Coordinates of C-alpha atoms in Angstrom, one line a residue:
M29 CA -35.1 77.3 34.1
R30 CA -34.5 75.7 30.9
E31 CA -30.6 75.9 31.5
L32 CA -31.0 74.2 35.0
V33 CA -33.0 71.5 33.1
L34 CA -30.4 71.1 30.3
Q35 CA -27.7 70.9 32.8
L36 CA -29.6 67.9 34.8
N37 CA -30.3 66.3 31.7
E38 CA -26.4 66.5 30.8
S39 CA -25.4 65.3 33.9
R40 CA -27.7 62.3 33.9
V41 CA -26.3 61.2 30.4
V42 CA -22.7 61.6 31.5
G43 CA -23.5 59.5 34.9
R44 CA -24.9 56.8 32.7
L45 CA -21.9 56.7 30.2
E46 CA -19.3 56.5 33.2
G47 CA -21.5 53.6 34.8
A48 CA -21.5 51.6 31.6
L49 CA -17.8 52.3 30.6
P50 CA -15.2 50.4 32.8
D51 CA -12.7 52.5 34.5
S52 CA -8.9 52.7 33.5
G53 CA -8.2 50.2 36.5
E54 CA -10.7 47.5 35.2
T55 CA -9.6 48.0 31.5
L56 CA -6.1 47.3 32.9
E57 CA -6.9 44.4 34.6
I58 CA -8.6 42.6 31.6
L59 CA -5.5 43.4 29.6
V60 CA -3.5 41.7 32.1
T61 CA -5.6 38.5 32.5
L62 CA -5.4 38.1 28.5
A63 CA -1.6 38.7 28.4
Q64 CA -1.5 36.1 31.2
A65 CA -3.9 33.9 29.3
L66 CA -1.8 34.0 26.2
V67 CA 1.7 33.6 27.9
V68 CA 0.4 30.4 29.3
L69 CA -1.0 29.4 26.1
V70 CA 2.5 30.0 24.3
V71 CA 4.4 28.4 27.2
G72 CA 2.0 25.4 27.0
W73 CA 2.1 24.9 23.3
Y74 CA 6.2 24.9 23.4
L75 CA 6.2 22.8 26.6
S76 CA 4.3 20.0 24.8
K77 CA 7.1 19.7 22.4
V78 CA 9.7 19.7 24.9
V79 CA 8.0 17.1 26.9
V80 CA 7.7 14.8 23.5
R81 CA 11.4 15.0 22.9
L82 CA 12.1 14.4 26.6
T83 CA 9.9 11.3 26.5
G84 CA 10.7 10.0 23.1
R85 CA 13.7 8.2 23.6
T86 CA 12.2 6.4 26.7
V87 CA 9.1 5.5 25.1
A88 CA 10.9 4.3 21.9
R89 CA 13.0 2.0 24.2
R90 CA 9.9 0.5 26.0
I91 CA 7.7 0.1 22.9
A92 CA 9.3 -1.8 19.7
R93 CA 6.7 -0.6 17.1
P94 CA 7.1 2.8 15.8
S95 CA 3.7 3.5 14.9
V96 CA 2.6 2.6 18.6
T97 CA 5.4 4.9 19.8
R98 CA 4.2 8.0 17.6
T99 CA 0.6 7.5 18.8
V100 CA 1.8 7.6 22.3
L101 CA 3.9 10.7 21.9
R102 CA 0.8 12.3 20.1
G103 CA -1.3 11.7 23.3
V104 CA 1.4 12.9 25.5
R105 CA 1.2 16.2 23.6
V106 CA -2.6 16.4 23.4
F107 CA -2.6 15.7 27.3
V108 CA -0.1 18.7 27.9
L109 CA -1.9 21.0 25.8
T110 CA -5.3 19.9 27.4
L111 CA -3.8 20.9 30.8
T112 CA -2.8 24.2 29.3
L113 CA -6.2 24.9 27.8
V114 CA -7.8 24.3 31.3
A115 CA -5.0 26.6 32.7
V116 CA -6.0 29.2 30.3
G117 CA -9.9 28.7 31.2
A118 CA -9.3 29.2 34.6
I119 CA -7.0 32.3 34.2
L120 CA -10.1 33.6 32.0
G121 CA -12.4 32.6 34.9
I122 CA -14.2 29.7 33.0
R123 CA -15.4 27.6 36.0
S124 CA -15.3 23.7 36.0
P125 CA -19.1 23.2 35.5
E126 CA -18.8 25.2 32.2
I127 CA -15.9 23.4 31.1
L128 CA -17.9 20.0 31.6
L129 CA -21.0 21.4 29.7
S130 CA -18.8 22.2 26.7
V131 CA -17.2 18.8 26.7
G132 CA -20.5 17.3 26.9
V133 CA -21.8 19.4 24.2
F134 CA -18.8 18.6 22.0
S135 CA -19.1 14.7 22.6
A136 CA -22.7 14.9 21.5
V137 CA -21.7 16.8 18.3
V138 CA -19.1 14.2 17.8
G139 CA -21.5 11.4 18.3
I140 CA -24.0 12.3 15.9
I141 CA -22.3 14.5 13.4
L142 CA -18.5 13.1 13.4
A143 CA -19.6 9.2 13.6
P144 CA -17.6 8.2 10.7
L145 CA -14.5 9.9 12.0
V146 CA -15.1 7.8 15.6
A147 CA -15.2 4.7 13.4
S148 CA -12.2 5.4 11.7
V149 CA -10.4 6.0 15.4
I150 CA -11.9 2.6 16.5
N151 CA -10.4 0.9 13.5
G152 CA -7.1 2.8 13.9
L153 CA -6.9 1.2 17.2
F154 CA -7.6 -2.4 16.0
V155 CA -5.0 -1.8 13.4
L156 CA -2.4 -0.8 16.0
T157 CA -3.2 -3.8 18.2
D158 CA -3.8 -6.2 15.4
R159 CA -0.1 -5.3 14.0
P160 CA -1.0 -6.4 10.3
F161 CA 1.6 -4.1 9.3
E162 CA 4.4 -1.5 10.7
I163 CA 5.8 1.7 9.2
G164 CA 8.2 0.8 6.6
D165 CA 6.6 -2.5 5.5
L166 CA 5.9 -3.1 2.0
I167 CA 2.1 -3.8 1.8
E168 CA -0.4 -4.4 -1.2
V169 CA -3.9 -3.5 -1.0
V170 CA -5.2 -6.4 -3.1
D171 CA -8.5 -5.1 -4.1
E172 CA -6.9 -1.4 -5.2
G173 CA -3.7 -2.8 -6.7
H174 CA -1.8 -0.2 -4.2
R175 CA 1.5 -1.5 -3.3
G176 CA 4.2 0.7 -1.4
F177 CA 5.7 1.5 1.9
V178 CA 3.8 2.1 5.0
E179 CA 4.8 5.7 5.7
D180 CA 2.8 6.4 9.0
I181 CA 0.0 5.1 10.9
T182 CA -2.1 7.2 13.0
I183 CA -5.3 6.8 14.9
R184 CA -7.6 8.0 11.8
Y185 CA -5.5 7.1 8.5
T186 CA -2.6 5.1 6.9
K187 CA -0.2 6.9 4.9
I188 CA 1.4 4.8 2.2
F189 CA 4.2 5.7 -0.5
T190 CA 3.5 3.5 -3.7
L191 CA 6.3 2.0 -5.6
D192 CA 5.2 4.7 -8.7
N193 CA 6.2 7.5 -6.3
T194 CA 2.8 8.5 -5.4
F195 CA 1.0 9.2 -1.9
I196 CA -2.1 7.5 -0.8
V197 CA -4.1 7.9 2.6
I198 CA -6.5 5.4 3.4
P199 CA -8.8 5.8 6.4
N200 CA -8.2 3.0 8.8
G201 CA -12.4 2.3 8.6
E202 CA -11.5 1.4 5.2
I203 CA -8.1 -0.5 5.1
H204 CA -9.3 -2.5 8.3
L205 CA -12.0 -4.2 6.0
R206 CA -9.6 -4.9 2.9
D207 CA -7.3 -7.8 2.1
V208 CA -3.5 -6.3 2.7
I209 CA -0.6 -8.4 1.6
N210 CA 2.4 -7.5 3.9
Y211 CA 5.6 -8.4 2.1
S212 CA 7.8 -7.3 5.0
A213 CA 6.2 -8.7 8.0
E214 CA 8.8 -11.3 9.0
D215 CA 11.5 -11.9 6.2
E216 CA 11.7 -9.6 3.1
R217 CA 12.8 -12.4 0.9
T218 CA 9.8 -13.6 -1.3
R219 CA 9.4 -16.7 -3.4
V220 CA 8.7 -16.0 -7.1
S221 CA 7.0 -18.6 -9.5
V222 CA 7.1 -18.6 -13.1
Q223 CA 5.3 -21.1 -15.3
F224 CA 6.2 -22.1 -18.8
E225 CA 5.8 -25.1 -21.5
V226 CA 8.6 -26.9 -23.2
T227 CA 7.5 -29.3 -26.0
Y228 CA 7.5 -33.1 -25.8
E229 CA 10.3 -33.4 -28.1
S230 CA 12.4 -31.1 -25.7
D231 CA 15.3 -32.6 -23.6
L232 CA 13.5 -32.3 -20.3
E233 CA 16.3 -32.9 -17.7
E234 CA 18.0 -30.2 -19.9
A235 CA 15.3 -27.7 -19.8
I236 CA 15.1 -28.1 -16.1
R237 CA 18.8 -27.8 -15.5
L238 CA 19.2 -24.7 -17.7
A239 CA 16.2 -22.9 -15.9
E240 CA 17.6 -23.1 -12.6
R241 CA 20.8 -21.9 -13.7
A242 CA 19.1 -18.8 -15.7
A243 CA 17.6 -17.7 -12.2
R244 CA 20.9 -18.2 -10.2
E245 CA 22.5 -15.6 -12.8
V246 CA 20.2 -12.8 -11.9
D247 CA 21.7 -10.6 -9.2
V248 CA 18.7 -9.8 -7.3
V249 CA 17.8 -13.9 -6.9
I250 CA 19.1 -15.7 -3.8
S251 CA 21.3 -18.4 -5.5
G252 CA 21.7 -20.6 -2.6
G253 CA 22.5 -21.1 1.1
P254 CA 20.6 -22.3 4.1
D255 CA 17.1 -23.4 3.6
I256 CA 14.4 -20.6 4.3
R257 CA 11.9 -21.8 7.0
I258 CA 8.4 -20.8 6.9
G259 CA 6.6 -21.7 10.1
S260 CA 7.2 -25.6 10.4
A261 CA 8.1 -25.9 6.4
R262 CA 11.7 -25.5 5.0
Y263 CA 12.1 -24.6 1.2
S264 CA 15.3 -24.6 -0.6
A265 CA 17.2 -21.2 -1.0
A266 CA 18.3 -22.1 -4.7
P267 CA 16.3 -21.9 -7.5
T268 CA 14.1 -25.1 -8.3
C269 CA 12.1 -26.2 -11.3
H270 CA 9.6 -29.2 -11.5
V271 CA 7.5 -30.6 -13.5
D272 CA 4.0 -29.3 -12.9
E273 CA 1.8 -30.9 -15.4
Y274 CA 1.5 -32.8 -18.9
V275 CA -0.7 -30.4 -20.7
D276 CA -2.1 -30.6 -24.4
N277 CA 0.6 -28.5 -26.2
G278 CA 3.6 -29.4 -24.1
I279 CA 5.2 -30.1 -20.5
L280 CA 4.1 -27.5 -17.7
L281 CA 7.3 -26.5 -16.1
T282 CA 7.3 -24.2 -12.6
L283 CA 10.2 -22.3 -11.8
R284 CA 10.5 -21.0 -8.1
F285 CA 13.1 -18.5 -7.0
W286 CA 13.4 -16.4 -4.0
V287 CA 14.2 -12.5 -4.3
K288 CA 16.0 -10.5 -1.7
H289 CA 13.7 -7.5 -1.8
P290 CA 9.9 -7.6 -2.5
Y291 CA 9.9 -4.4 -4.4
R292 CA 12.4 -5.8 -7.0
L293 CA 9.7 -8.8 -7.9
L294 CA 8.7 -7.3 -11.0
V295 CA 12.4 -6.7 -12.1
A296 CA 13.5 -10.5 -11.0
R297 CA 10.6 -12.0 -12.8
S298 CA 11.8 -10.2 -16.1
Q299 CA 15.3 -10.7 -16.0
V300 CA 14.9 -14.3 -15.4
Q301 CA 12.5 -15.0 -18.0
Q302 CA 15.0 -13.2 -20.5
R303 CA 17.9 -15.6 -19.2
V304 CA 15.5 -18.7 -19.6
W305 CA 14.6 -17.6 -23.1
S306 CA 18.5 -17.1 -24.1
R307 CA 19.6 -20.3 -22.8
Y308 CA 16.8 -22.6 -24.4
A309 CA 17.5 -20.5 -27.9
D310 CA 20.9 -22.4 -27.8
A311 CA 19.8 -25.8 -26.8
D312 CA 17.9 -28.7 -27.5
V313 CA 14.8 -27.1 -25.9
E314 CA 11.8 -25.5 -27.5
F315 CA 9.1 -23.4 -25.7
A316 CA 5.4 -25.1 -26.7
Y317 CA 2.9 -23.5 -28.3
P318 CA -0.7 -24.7 -29.8
H319 CA 0.0 -26.7 -32.9
R320 CA -2.6 -28.3 -35.3
H321 CA -1.8 -31.4 -37.1
H322 CA -4.2 -32.4 -40.2
V323 CA -4.2 -36.3 -40.6
F324 CA -5.4 -37.4 -44.0
D325 CA -6.5 -41.1 -44.2
E326 CA -8.5 -43.5 -46.7
T327 CA -11.6 -41.9 -45.3
S328 CA -10.7 -38.1 -46.0
G329 CA -11.7 -38.3 -49.6
R330 CA -9.5 -36.6 -52.4
A331 CA -7.9 -33.3 -53.2
R332 CA -7.1 -31.7 -56.2
V333 CA -3.6 -30.1 -56.4
A334 CA -2.6 -28.0 -59.1
M335 CA 1.1 -26.3 -59.4
A336 CA 1.3 -22.8 -60.9
S337 CA 3.8 -20.7 -62.3
P338 CA 5.2 -17.5 -60.5
L339 CA 3.4 -15.5 -63.3
E340 CA -0.2 -16.9 -62.7
T341 CA -2.3 -14.9 -60.3
D342 CA -5.8 -15.9 -61.2
G343 CA -8.2 -18.8 -59.9
D344 CA -7.1 -21.3 -57.6
S345 CA -3.7 -21.7 -58.7
R346 CA -2.9 -18.5 -56.5
G347 CA -0.7 -19.6 -53.5
G348 CA 0.6 -22.8 -55.2
A349 CA -2.0 -25.4 -54.4
G350 CA -5.9 -25.3 -54.4
F351 CA -8.5 -27.3 -53.0
D352 CA -11.6 -27.9 -55.2
P353 CA -14.6 -27.5 -52.5
G354 CA -17.2 -28.5 -55.1
D355 CA -15.5 -32.1 -55.5
D356 CA -18.1 -34.8 -54.0
H357 CA -15.1 -36.6 -53.0
N358 CA -13.5 -33.6 -51.0
R359 CA -15.7 -34.0 -47.9

């Protein structure tokens, strides 16, 4: 009797296990489904790259801006990958309502937690639309002092390689609110102004002529040619020097010249000032600096002067001349 009960219990346990575990046919079907999903995912990944390569030239011809071209190609690849994920979900048996529910939950998470990222994306669209700068332009972020070439513009951030060979990534939400100087927007030629003072005793015409000649001798400076037009204004391409103001210590001159490449501004300014210094040193021109002239007349009192020998080191005779502050007339 006991043996019969044990056999019945064993048969029930085995039946339950066989009902819980899938048979070999179901296992094979699951493996085939996973393999199909994996193949579709890999094919979609490489297909997105192929589509970007095939459409890259066409998009580049129709869109002149490299930043917009890269953004469009990224969107094309994301679209292909999205279709691939939808196909993988269909193979795995994920229904459309479940996909829509997942997208809704994801959108809610993005709206609540990733709000700064969404704001950066929106500002990135403004940067691409407003066209303040383009890939390859030399820009300067004024408040931070960063100056460099734009390497890439995405929806979220802007990459800049500085002139010091450093790499900066600025979110579009920040760079959209900052003052940015674009040195390469329309024309790379940039004008530089250098100011210096010469004494009133100097030959003014000679000082102006030598300053202009010194600027023309620098290689990176535009020495002449057609006038440079900015809007409705026209400026001489050759260096020009003008009298700016009559100041206390001398005559303030402003030397203006154009530099061919904006990344050579510091070098051009230094070389021009060196040439001006060398030419003024050999001419009847002197740089002005603060001077003090002491004028004595009948109201200045009397000064007591004593001549001292070189061996004397004591008293007020040290230095060759003395002034007695205790004299009642020295006031």
